[in-house]
Amino acid sequence: MNNSSWQHRELICLILYALVFYVIIIRRSLHLSHDHYRTLYGLRPGWIGGWYNDVSDAQWRNFRANLPILTVVFGIFTMVANMMRAFYHLKAKGMSFVWLLISLAYLLYLHGACIIFVLSIAVVNFLLVKIFGKKKYFPFVLWGFNIAVLICNRVFEGYRFSSIGQHWAYLDNFRVTLRQISFGYDYHWACCSSRMDQKKHIQSCRKCSSGQTCYLLLQERNLQNNNFSFAVYLCYLAYAPLYIAGPVLSFNAFASQLDTPQKNYSLREVAWYGLRWVFSLLLMELMTHLFYYNAFAISGLWKQLSPMDIFIIGYGVLNFMWLKFSLIWRYFRFWSLINGIEAPENMPKCINNCYNLNTFWKSWHASFNKWLVRYMYIPLGGSQRKLLNVWVIFTFVAIWHDLEWKLLSWAWLTCVFFVPEMIVESAATSFQAPSAFGEFVFRELSALAGAITITCLMVANLVGYVIGPSGMNWLISQFLRKEGLPTLGGMFLTFYVGTKLMFHIRDAKQRKD
């Protein structure tokens, strides 16, 4: 039997296993939701088939409730901005003023008088960049100021007017730390570093040679000094479509597209992108009406369930989180695309198609990953200090999300799992299978490693976002006792099968390319 025939039969078996797995998961999830809905928090009367709707997640609940007003507001903003660009033939400077006025009005509506704090921090950061931007020690100044702002923001729960009087306590602030650091570094490199050979890149890059513009070229493009003006800087910080929860965009990439709007997406492709988003929203509505995964996590009721049901809830929560963030990020990216600014796509791959930590983080918050690589990983030494850099970077990611032990535990757990993977991956790249049998053994070992990684990834995310560090010992004890061992074995087998399926998907894409 040749290798191709064996892989074809293996694929059929894997697909059959996956179908049975999802039938079991869906059936048991429906029973759990039906049996426990009376005791779950965060359920509201729904609009599908008389079922309740799980709106227990505050972030999703707020986004869903404000979706109509956001759509109207961004529709008006888009019409005004594009009309001004078309009628007055505005370029970077002109469009920066247009979006600055629109975005400041937006910020004033969101924050009210607290916009003073946002602008004050932005002004101080701009002055530091302009004064120290050409100095070798500038990165220490930039990071020192923004980390201090970030920590103060966490310690004092934002920069509130409640310190002046309790009747001002409803006012809050929004952090723009990542954009401030991006502006500072891009200005520093424009002044001190050598420029990328753009012609050579265009010749070697498949996307750029086809007439489009890749993100690397956008963020490495040589900008003139007038692009680093206060107006463009403030426009970048407050750019309305990406301000609340859009993908992270470097300053260079943003300023480049102010002058020349993105051409990678045609109007038809943008419309199709929006339609796909609507389909995803309907899928989310169906999911939250039928499966109350997040409500189980919020209510703490999952602690009373069997190990099998705990696995189902944990797996369901991760899929809910993936779909939630995908909808939120792509909604704001859609409006940015209409206005001529292309931001990196977050979550380009499904959560169920990632079998190692490296791929997972490149595919989850992909735009943030690009930011971390450009402004942290490379300045810290890149691959030469990879094992050390991962600890610094994930600690920063935890602090940026929120200054609490639960997220720090998530970050350090991820690093604990990440370091062995990097060591094994480094050894695997130098391994050459001497025969077909050696290749088969290597593939099986890789699948086992993928199953272990997915298990570790689930544990890290459950600790960080659901049970906290105090619940980790309890979770482990549930699966290591006699009743939990069969579930643990079945879970590991499922992840092994899932990893093998991902290998087939990867191979199919490689053959297509």
Short mmCIF file of C-alpha atoms in Angstrom, two decimals:
data_model
loop_
_atom_site.label_atom_id
_atom_site.label_comp_id
_atom_site.label_asym_id
_atom_site.label_seq_id
_atom_site.Cartn_x
_atom_site.Cartn_y
_atom_site.Cartn_z
CA MET A 1 0.00 0.00 0.00
CA ASN A 2 1.54 3.31 -1.06
CA ASN A 3 1.77 6.34 1.19
CA SER A 4 -0.93 8.32 -0.63
CA SER A 5 -3.50 5.50 -0.31
CA TRP A 6 -2.74 5.07 3.40
CA GLN A 7 -3.12 8.80 4.08
CA HIS A 8 -6.45 8.86 2.21
CA ARG A 9 -7.82 6.02 4.38
CA GLU A 10 -6.43 7.63 7.49
CA LEU A 11 -8.19 10.89 6.59
CA ILE A 12 -11.55 9.10 6.24
CA CYS A 13 -11.15 7.52 9.69
CA LEU A 14 -10.15 10.84 11.23
CA ILE A 15 -13.17 12.62 9.75
CA LEU A 16 -15.52 9.89 11.00
CA TYR A 17 -14.03 10.18 14.49
CA ALA A 18 -14.43 13.98 14.39
CA LEU A 19 -18.09 13.67 13.34
CA VAL A 20 -18.84 11.26 16.20
CA PHE A 21 -16.98 13.54 18.63
CA TYR A 22 -19.02 16.62 17.68
CA VAL A 23 -22.30 14.70 17.75
CA ILE A 24 -21.51 13.68 21.34
CA ILE A 25 -20.40 17.21 22.30
CA ILE A 26 -23.49 18.89 20.81
CA ARG A 27 -25.91 16.34 22.28
CA ARG A 28 -24.41 16.57 25.77
CA SER A 29 -24.19 20.38 25.59
CA LEU A 30 -27.90 20.61 24.77
CA HIS A 31 -28.72 18.38 27.75
CA LEU A 32 -26.54 20.44 30.11
CA SER A 33 -28.17 23.69 28.98
CA HIS A 34 -31.66 22.23 29.33
CA ASP A 35 -31.05 20.67 32.75
CA HIS A 36 -29.36 23.65 34.44
CA TYR A 37 -30.71 26.82 32.80
CA ARG A 38 -32.77 27.72 35.90
CA THR A 39 -29.65 28.05 38.07
CA LEU A 40 -27.34 29.82 35.58
CA TYR A 41 -26.47 33.51 35.73
CA GLY A 42 -26.67 35.86 32.76
CA LEU A 43 -29.47 34.22 30.75
CA ARG A 44 -32.09 36.47 29.13
CA PRO A 45 -35.20 35.66 27.08
CA GLY A 46 -34.05 35.00 23.53
CA TRP A 47 -35.59 35.32 20.08
CA ILE A 48 -34.85 31.83 18.70
CA GLY A 49 -37.36 29.06 19.39
CA GLY A 50 -38.27 30.24 22.90
CA TRP A 51 -34.76 29.49 24.19
CA TYR A 52 -32.93 31.71 26.64
CA ASN A 53 -29.91 33.64 25.36
CA ASP A 54 -26.56 33.47 27.15
CA VAL A 55 -25.41 37.09 27.55
CA SER A 56 -23.39 36.42 30.71
CA ASP A 57 -20.19 37.73 29.11
CA ALA A 58 -20.12 41.49 29.82
CA GLN A 59 -17.97 42.33 26.80
CA TRP A 60 -20.23 40.50 24.37
CA ARG A 61 -23.38 41.80 26.07
CA ASN A 62 -22.26 45.43 25.75
CA PHE A 63 -21.09 45.04 22.16
CA ARG A 64 -24.31 43.31 21.13
CA ALA A 65 -26.49 45.92 22.83
CA ASN A 66 -24.63 48.85 21.25
CA LEU A 67 -24.32 47.31 17.79
CA PRO A 68 -27.20 49.36 16.21
CA ILE A 69 -25.92 52.73 17.44
CA LEU A 70 -22.32 51.85 16.53
CA THR A 71 -23.43 50.93 13.00
CA VAL A 72 -25.30 54.21 12.55
CA VAL A 73 -22.41 56.28 13.95
CA PHE A 74 -19.75 54.57 11.80
CA GLY A 75 -22.01 54.80 8.76
CA ILE A 76 -22.21 58.60 9.22
CA PHE A 77 -18.47 58.88 9.88
CA THR A 78 -17.70 56.85 6.76
CA MET A 79 -19.97 58.93 4.54
CA VAL A 80 -18.51 62.23 5.80
CA ALA A 81 -14.87 61.11 5.51
CA ASN A 82 -15.18 59.61 2.03
CA MET A 83 -17.15 62.62 0.72
CA MET A 84 -14.46 65.00 2.03
CA ARG A 85 -11.70 62.89 0.44
CA ALA A 86 -13.50 62.73 -2.93
CA PHE A 87 -14.65 66.36 -3.18
CA TYR A 88 -11.46 68.05 -1.94
CA HIS A 89 -8.93 65.43 -3.16
CA LEU A 90 -7.42 65.23 0.31
CA LYS A 91 -4.13 63.45 0.99
CA ALA A 92 -2.44 62.45 4.26
CA LYS A 93 -2.42 65.88 5.91
CA GLY A 94 -5.97 66.74 4.94
CA MET A 95 -7.39 63.33 5.87
CA SER A 96 -5.59 63.41 9.21
CA PHE A 97 -7.48 66.61 10.10
CA VAL A 98 -10.80 65.15 8.90
CA TRP A 99 -10.40 61.96 10.93
CA LEU A 100 -9.01 63.91 13.88
CA LEU A 101 -12.16 66.05 14.11
CA ILE A 102 -14.43 63.03 13.63
CA SER A 103 -12.50 60.92 16.16
CA LEU A 104 -12.35 63.67 18.79
CA ALA A 105 -16.12 64.05 18.55
CA TYR A 106 -16.38 60.28 18.99
CA LEU A 107 -14.06 60.33 22.02
CA LEU A 108 -15.98 63.21 23.56
CA TYR A 109 -19.17 61.18 23.28
CA LEU A 110 -17.50 58.08 24.78
CA HIS A 111 -15.55 59.71 27.62
CA GLY A 112 -17.03 63.15 28.15
CA ALA A 113 -14.75 65.38 30.23
CA CYS A 114 -12.31 62.49 30.76
CA ILE A 115 -10.97 63.17 27.26
CA ILE A 116 -8.71 65.70 29.03
CA PHE A 117 -6.74 62.83 30.60
CA VAL A 118 -6.46 60.99 27.26
CA LEU A 119 -5.15 64.08 25.49
CA SER A 120 -2.80 65.03 28.34
CA ILE A 121 -1.10 61.62 28.27
CA ALA A 122 -0.89 61.78 24.47
CA VAL A 123 0.71 65.25 24.56
CA VAL A 124 3.34 64.21 27.12
CA ASN A 125 4.20 61.10 25.06
CA PHE A 126 4.50 63.20 21.88
CA LEU A 127 6.83 65.69 23.57
CA LEU A 128 9.03 62.87 24.92
CA VAL A 129 9.27 61.36 21.43
CA LYS A 130 10.19 64.66 19.79
CA ILE A 131 12.72 65.61 22.49
CA PHE A 132 14.45 62.24 23.02
CA GLY A 133 13.54 60.40 19.79
CA LYS A 134 17.02 60.75 18.25
CA LYS A 135 18.87 59.56 21.37
CA LYS A 136 20.20 56.02 21.76
CA TYR A 137 18.59 55.69 25.18
CA PHE A 138 15.17 56.74 23.85
CA PRO A 139 13.58 53.22 24.10
CA PHE A 140 14.09 53.30 27.89
CA VAL A 141 12.34 56.70 28.09
CA LEU A 142 9.46 55.52 25.89
CA TRP A 143 8.90 52.23 27.73
CA GLY A 144 9.38 53.82 31.16
CA PHE A 145 6.69 56.42 30.57
CA ASN A 146 4.14 54.08 28.98
CA ILE A 147 4.60 51.26 31.50
CA ALA A 148 4.14 53.83 34.29
CA VAL A 149 0.94 55.05 32.62
CA LEU A 150 -0.27 51.47 32.21
CA ILE A 151 0.39 50.53 35.85
CA CYS A 152 -1.17 53.74 37.18
CA ASN A 153 -4.18 53.10 34.99
CA ARG A 154 -4.56 49.67 36.61
CA VAL A 155 -3.83 50.74 40.19
CA PHE A 156 -6.24 53.68 40.10
CA GLU A 157 -8.73 51.88 37.81
CA GLY A 158 -8.40 54.49 35.11
CA TYR A 159 -7.92 58.22 35.40
CA ARG A 160 -11.19 59.19 36.92
CA PHE A 161 -12.71 62.48 37.95
CA SER A 162 -13.93 60.72 41.12
CA SER A 163 -10.84 62.11 42.85
CA ILE A 164 -12.40 65.56 42.34
CA GLY A 165 -15.87 64.49 43.39
CA GLN A 166 -18.03 61.37 43.44
CA HIS A 167 -20.56 62.91 41.04
CA TRP A 168 -17.84 62.69 38.35
CA ALA A 169 -17.16 59.00 39.04
CA TYR A 170 -18.94 57.76 35.89
CA LEU A 171 -16.18 59.20 33.69
CA ASP A 172 -13.47 56.79 32.58
CA ASN A 173 -10.39 56.63 30.41
CA PHE A 174 -9.12 54.49 27.53
CA ARG A 175 -5.52 53.39 27.17
CA VAL A 176 -3.63 53.98 23.94
CA THR A 177 -0.33 52.57 25.16
CA LEU A 178 0.38 50.35 22.16
CA ARG A 179 -0.12 53.18 19.67
CA GLN A 180 2.01 55.59 21.67
CA ILE A 181 4.87 53.09 21.74
CA SER A 182 4.43 52.39 18.03
CA PHE A 183 4.64 56.09 17.14
CA GLY A 184 7.72 56.53 19.33
CA TYR A 185 9.64 53.59 17.88
CA ASP A 186 8.71 54.37 14.25
CA TYR A 187 9.93 57.96 14.69
CA HIS A 188 13.11 56.77 16.43
CA TRP A 189 13.90 54.29 13.66
CA ALA A 190 13.10 56.84 10.95
CA CYS A 191 15.71 59.13 12.47
CA CYS A 192 18.40 56.61 13.43
CA SER A 193 18.09 53.36 11.49
CA SER A 194 18.76 52.29 7.94
CA ARG A 195 15.76 51.94 5.67
CA MET A 196 14.45 48.71 4.11
CA ASP A 197 15.25 48.12 0.45
CA GLN A 198 11.68 48.44 -0.84
CA LYS A 199 12.45 47.56 -4.46
CA LYS A 200 14.16 44.33 -3.42
CA HIS A 201 11.24 43.46 -1.11
CA ILE A 202 8.65 44.05 -3.84
CA GLN A 203 10.53 41.71 -6.18
CA SER A 204 10.74 38.91 -3.58
CA CYS A 205 7.27 39.30 -2.01
CA ARG A 206 4.51 37.41 -3.83
CA LYS A 207 1.78 39.82 -2.66
CA CYS A 208 3.67 43.02 -3.48
CA SER A 209 4.83 41.73 -6.89
CA SER A 210 1.18 41.09 -7.80
CA GLY A 211 0.32 44.79 -7.42
CA GLN A 212 -0.96 44.67 -3.85
CA THR A 213 0.78 45.93 -0.70
CA CYS A 214 1.73 43.61 2.15
CA TYR A 215 1.65 44.72 5.78
CA LEU A 216 5.44 44.43 6.13
CA LEU A 217 5.96 46.98 3.36
CA LEU A 218 3.39 49.31 4.93
CA GLN A 219 5.06 49.34 8.32
CA GLU A 220 8.60 49.56 6.89
CA ARG A 221 7.77 52.24 4.33
CA ASN A 222 9.98 55.34 4.38
CA LEU A 223 7.83 58.16 5.74
CA GLN A 224 8.64 61.84 5.40
CA ASN A 225 9.15 63.88 8.57
CA ASN A 226 5.88 65.77 8.06
CA ASN A 227 4.02 62.46 8.61
CA PHE A 228 5.23 62.52 12.22
CA SER A 229 3.28 65.69 12.97
CA PHE A 230 1.10 66.14 16.02
CA ALA A 231 -2.09 66.09 13.91
CA VAL A 232 -1.26 62.74 12.27
CA TYR A 233 -0.10 61.34 15.63
CA LEU A 234 -3.32 62.33 17.39
CA CYS A 235 -5.38 61.07 14.46
CA TYR A 236 -3.60 57.71 14.77
CA LEU A 237 -4.26 57.46 18.51
CA ALA A 238 -7.94 58.37 18.22
CA TYR A 239 -8.84 56.85 14.82
CA ALA A 240 -12.50 56.04 15.45
CA PRO A 241 -13.00 52.71 13.60
CA LEU A 242 -10.12 51.04 15.49
CA TYR A 243 -10.32 52.96 18.78
CA ILE A 244 -12.52 50.71 20.92
CA ALA A 245 -11.44 47.21 19.97
CA GLY A 246 -10.00 47.14 16.49
CA PRO A 247 -6.88 45.25 15.40
CA VAL A 248 -3.55 46.77 16.39
CA LEU A 249 -1.99 48.83 13.59
CA SER A 250 1.53 50.31 13.52
CA PHE A 251 1.94 54.06 13.02
CA ASN A 252 3.87 53.64 9.77
CA ALA A 253 1.15 51.42 8.29
CA PHE A 254 -1.58 53.87 9.34
CA ALA A 255 0.17 57.01 8.04
CA SER A 256 1.03 55.30 4.74
CA GLN A 257 -2.64 54.58 4.06
CA LEU A 258 -3.80 58.08 4.95
CA ASP A 259 -2.05 59.27 1.83
CA THR A 260 -2.87 56.26 -0.37
CA PRO A 261 -5.99 54.30 0.72
CA GLN A 262 -5.73 50.51 0.70
CA LYS A 263 -6.28 48.75 -2.63
CA ASN A 264 -5.90 45.15 -1.50
CA TYR A 265 -9.67 44.83 -1.05
CA SER A 266 -12.06 45.83 -3.82
CA LEU A 267 -15.49 47.19 -2.97
CA ARG A 268 -16.98 43.80 -3.78
CA GLU A 269 -14.52 42.02 -1.49
CA VAL A 270 -15.25 44.44 1.37
CA ALA A 271 -18.99 43.82 0.89
CA TRP A 272 -18.39 40.04 0.97
CA TYR A 273 -16.27 40.50 4.11
CA GLY A 274 -19.22 42.29 5.75
CA LEU A 275 -21.67 39.60 4.65
CA ARG A 276 -19.47 36.87 6.11
CA TRP A 277 -19.47 38.84 9.35
CA VAL A 278 -23.29 38.82 9.37
CA PHE A 279 -23.27 35.02 8.91
CA SER A 280 -20.82 34.73 11.83
CA LEU A 281 -23.11 36.90 13.98
CA LEU A 282 -26.04 34.59 13.24
CA LEU A 283 -23.86 31.61 14.18
CA MET A 284 -23.01 33.32 17.48
CA GLU A 285 -26.68 33.98 18.18
CA LEU A 286 -27.49 30.33 17.51
CA MET A 287 -24.63 29.21 19.75
CA THR A 288 -25.58 31.43 22.71
CA HIS A 289 -29.24 30.37 22.44
CA LEU A 290 -28.49 26.64 22.46
CA PHE A 291 -25.29 26.27 24.51
CA TYR A 292 -24.76 28.18 27.77
CA TYR A 293 -21.03 27.55 28.08
CA ASN A 294 -20.05 30.96 29.42
CA ALA A 295 -22.96 31.04 31.86
CA PHE A 296 -21.68 27.78 33.37
CA ALA A 297 -18.23 29.35 33.78
CA ILE A 298 -19.60 32.59 35.29
CA SER A 299 -22.00 30.80 37.63
CA GLY A 300 -19.36 28.38 38.93
CA LEU A 301 -21.82 25.52 38.41
CA TRP A 302 -19.27 23.57 36.37
CA LYS A 303 -17.58 22.61 39.67
CA GLN A 304 -20.54 20.31 40.36
CA LEU A 305 -20.25 18.51 37.03
CA SER A 306 -18.51 15.31 35.98
CA PRO A 307 -15.01 15.45 34.41
CA MET A 308 -16.55 14.81 30.99
CA ASP A 309 -18.93 17.75 31.39
CA ILE A 310 -16.10 19.97 32.69
CA PHE A 311 -14.16 19.22 29.51
CA ILE A 312 -17.19 20.05 27.37
CA ILE A 313 -17.76 23.37 29.17
CA GLY A 314 -14.06 24.29 28.97
CA TYR A 315 -13.89 23.44 25.27
CA GLY A 316 -17.12 25.34 24.66
CA VAL A 317 -15.88 28.45 26.51
CA LEU A 318 -12.74 28.60 24.36
CA ASN A 319 -14.80 28.34 21.16
CA PHE A 320 -17.20 31.01 22.46
CA MET A 321 -14.26 33.32 23.20
CA TRP A 322 -12.81 32.74 19.73
CA LEU A 323 -16.09 33.59 18.00
CA LYS A 324 -16.74 36.59 20.27
CA PHE A 325 -13.38 38.22 19.63
CA SER A 326 -13.55 37.35 15.96
CA LEU A 327 -16.87 39.20 15.63
CA ILE A 328 -15.74 42.24 17.61
CA TRP A 329 -12.39 42.65 15.86
CA ARG A 330 -13.73 42.05 12.37
CA TYR A 331 -16.61 44.48 12.87
CA PHE A 332 -14.24 47.38 13.51
CA ARG A 333 -11.80 46.18 10.84
CA PHE A 334 -14.69 46.22 8.34
CA TRP A 335 -15.37 49.91 8.98
CA SER A 336 -11.66 50.68 8.77
CA LEU A 337 -11.45 48.92 5.38
CA ILE A 338 -14.35 50.97 4.02
CA ASN A 339 -12.45 54.10 5.03
CA GLY A 340 -9.28 53.04 3.25
CA ILE A 341 -7.22 51.79 6.21
CA GLU A 342 -6.36 48.09 6.18
CA ALA A 343 -5.41 46.63 9.57
CA PRO A 344 -4.01 43.11 10.03
CA GLU A 345 -6.65 40.41 10.30
CA ASN A 346 -6.99 38.89 13.75
CA MET A 347 -7.81 35.19 13.97
CA PRO A 348 -6.97 34.22 10.38
CA LYS A 349 -7.24 30.57 11.49
CA CYS A 350 -9.93 28.79 13.47
CA ILE A 351 -9.09 27.95 17.08
CA ASN A 352 -9.65 24.27 16.19
CA ASN A 353 -6.89 24.41 13.57
CA CYS A 354 -3.91 25.25 15.82
CA TYR A 355 -1.76 22.42 17.18
CA ASN A 356 1.13 24.37 18.71
CA LEU A 357 1.46 27.45 20.87
CA ASN A 358 3.41 29.40 18.29
CA THR A 359 0.69 28.97 15.65
CA PHE A 360 -2.03 29.68 18.20
CA TRP A 361 -0.62 33.07 19.23
CA LYS A 362 0.10 34.06 15.65
CA SER A 363 -3.52 33.26 14.80
CA TRP A 364 -5.41 34.51 17.89
CA HIS A 365 -4.61 38.21 18.31
CA ALA A 366 -2.54 38.23 15.13
CA SER A 367 -2.20 42.01 14.89
CA PHE A 368 -0.99 42.22 18.50
CA ASN A 369 1.48 39.43 17.75
CA LYS A 370 2.90 41.51 14.87
CA TRP A 371 3.16 44.48 17.24
CA LEU A 372 4.97 42.38 19.86
CA VAL A 373 7.43 41.04 17.31
CA ARG A 374 8.23 44.49 15.91
CA TYR A 375 8.41 46.52 19.13
CA MET A 376 9.47 43.94 21.75
CA TYR A 377 10.79 40.65 20.37
CA ILE A 378 13.23 42.10 17.82
CA PRO A 379 14.51 44.98 20.03
CA LEU A 380 15.08 42.46 22.86
CA GLY A 381 17.36 40.38 20.66
CA GLY A 382 14.98 38.26 18.58
CA SER A 383 15.72 34.56 18.15
CA GLN A 384 19.12 34.89 19.86
CA ARG A 385 17.36 35.35 23.21
CA LYS A 386 14.12 33.57 22.41
CA LEU A 387 13.83 31.56 25.63
CA LEU A 388 14.23 34.69 27.75
CA ASN A 389 12.17 37.03 25.56
CA VAL A 390 9.03 34.92 25.85
CA TRP A 391 8.85 35.57 29.63
CA VAL A 392 9.22 39.33 29.22
CA ILE A 393 6.69 39.51 26.40
CA PHE A 394 3.96 37.40 28.01
CA THR A 395 4.34 39.27 31.31
CA PHE A 396 3.77 42.52 29.42
CA VAL A 397 0.76 41.00 27.63
CA ALA A 398 -0.77 40.04 30.99
CA ILE A 399 -0.19 43.51 32.48
CA TRP A 400 -1.58 45.15 29.35
CA HIS A 401 -4.77 43.11 29.62
CA ASP A 402 -5.19 43.62 33.36
CA LEU A 403 -2.96 43.77 36.42
CA GLU A 404 -4.21 40.73 38.33
CA TRP A 405 -2.74 37.42 39.48
CA LYS A 406 -5.09 35.36 37.34
CA LEU A 407 -3.70 36.79 34.12
CA LEU A 408 -0.10 36.75 35.35
CA SER A 409 -0.60 33.06 36.16
CA TRP A 410 -1.93 32.55 32.64
CA ALA A 411 1.11 34.32 31.16
CA TRP A 412 3.68 32.36 33.17
CA LEU A 413 1.88 29.05 32.60
CA THR A 414 1.96 29.76 28.88
CA CYS A 415 5.72 30.40 29.12
CA VAL A 416 6.23 27.15 31.02
CA PHE A 417 4.51 25.31 28.17
CA PHE A 418 6.13 27.45 25.47
CA VAL A 419 9.78 26.88 26.39
CA PRO A 420 9.78 23.05 25.92
CA GLU A 421 7.92 23.47 22.63
CA MET A 422 10.55 25.89 21.32
CA ILE A 423 13.36 23.51 22.32
CA VAL A 424 11.67 20.51 20.65
CA GLU A 425 10.79 22.60 17.58
CA SER A 426 14.40 23.73 17.24
CA ALA A 427 15.60 20.11 17.41
CA ALA A 428 12.91 18.96 14.96
CA THR A 429 13.95 21.45 12.27
CA SER A 430 17.38 19.83 12.07
CA PHE A 431 15.95 16.30 11.96
CA GLN A 432 15.87 14.55 8.60
CA ALA A 433 13.77 11.38 8.26
CA PRO A 434 16.04 8.78 6.61
CA SER A 435 13.15 6.63 5.31
CA ALA A 436 9.38 6.42 4.88
CA PHE A 437 9.16 4.64 8.24
CA GLY A 438 11.21 7.38 9.88
CA GLU A 439 8.90 9.98 8.39
CA PHE A 440 5.88 8.04 9.72
CA VAL A 441 7.37 7.88 13.23
CA PHE A 442 8.20 11.58 13.16
CA ARG A 443 4.65 12.44 12.08
CA GLU A 444 3.15 10.33 14.88
CA LEU A 445 5.45 11.89 17.49
CA SER A 446 4.51 15.33 16.18
CA ALA A 447 0.82 14.45 16.56
CA LEU A 448 1.42 13.32 20.16
CA ALA A 449 3.29 16.56 20.86
CA GLY A 450 0.38 18.50 19.34
CA ALA A 451 -2.10 16.71 21.64
CA ILE A 452 0.02 17.61 24.68
CA THR A 453 0.27 21.24 23.52
CA ILE A 454 -3.49 21.60 23.00
CA THR A 455 -4.10 20.16 26.49
CA CYS A 456 -1.63 22.64 28.00
CA LEU A 457 -3.21 25.47 26.03
CA MET A 458 -6.67 24.62 27.37
CA VAL A 459 -5.36 24.50 30.95
CA ALA A 460 -3.55 27.85 30.62
CA ASN A 461 -6.60 29.62 29.18
CA LEU A 462 -9.00 28.10 31.71
CA VAL A 463 -6.72 29.26 34.53
CA GLY A 464 -6.38 32.73 33.02
CA TYR A 465 -9.99 33.40 32.09
CA VAL A 466 -12.24 31.02 34.05
CA ILE A 467 -11.03 29.23 37.20
CA GLY A 468 -8.03 31.32 38.24
CA PRO A 469 -4.77 30.00 39.75
CA SER A 470 -6.59 28.80 42.90
CA GLY A 471 -8.70 26.42 40.81
CA MET A 472 -5.81 24.77 39.01
CA ASN A 473 -5.15 22.12 41.69
CA TRP A 474 -8.86 21.32 41.84
CA LEU A 475 -9.02 20.94 38.04
CA ILE A 476 -6.03 18.60 37.96
CA SER A 477 -7.41 16.51 40.83
CA GLN A 478 -10.72 16.04 39.00
CA PHE A 479 -9.03 14.51 35.97
CA LEU A 480 -6.45 12.43 37.83
CA ARG A 481 -8.94 10.61 40.03
CA LYS A 482 -10.45 7.29 38.98
CA GLU A 483 -13.62 8.81 37.46
CA GLY A 484 -11.62 11.39 35.50
CA LEU A 485 -8.94 9.18 33.93
CA PRO A 486 -11.18 7.83 31.10
CA THR A 487 -12.15 11.43 30.23
CA LEU A 488 -8.50 12.47 30.28
CA GLY A 489 -7.60 9.58 27.98
CA GLY A 490 -10.50 10.35 25.62
CA MET A 491 -9.58 14.05 25.60
CA PHE A 492 -5.97 13.27 24.74
CA LEU A 493 -7.05 10.84 21.97
CA THR A 494 -9.38 13.51 20.54
CA PHE A 495 -6.62 16.11 20.48
CA TYR A 496 -4.32 13.55 18.82
CA VAL A 497 -6.93 12.91 16.13
CA GLY A 498 -7.50 16.66 15.77
CA THR A 499 -3.77 17.25 15.30
CA LYS A 500 -3.62 14.58 12.58
CA LEU A 501 -6.54 16.29 10.83
CA MET A 502 -4.66 19.60 10.99
CA PHE A 503 -1.67 17.90 9.36
CA HIS A 504 -3.89 16.85 6.46
CA ILE A 505 -5.27 20.39 6.12
CA ARG A 506 -1.72 21.77 6.15
CA ASP A 507 -0.58 19.28 3.50
CA ALA A 508 -3.58 20.08 1.29
CA LYS A 509 -2.77 23.81 1.44
CA GLN A 510 0.87 23.15 0.58
CA ARG A 511 -0.14 21.09 -2.46
CA LYS A 512 -2.50 23.86 -3.55
CA ASP A 513 0.23 26.49 -3.29
#
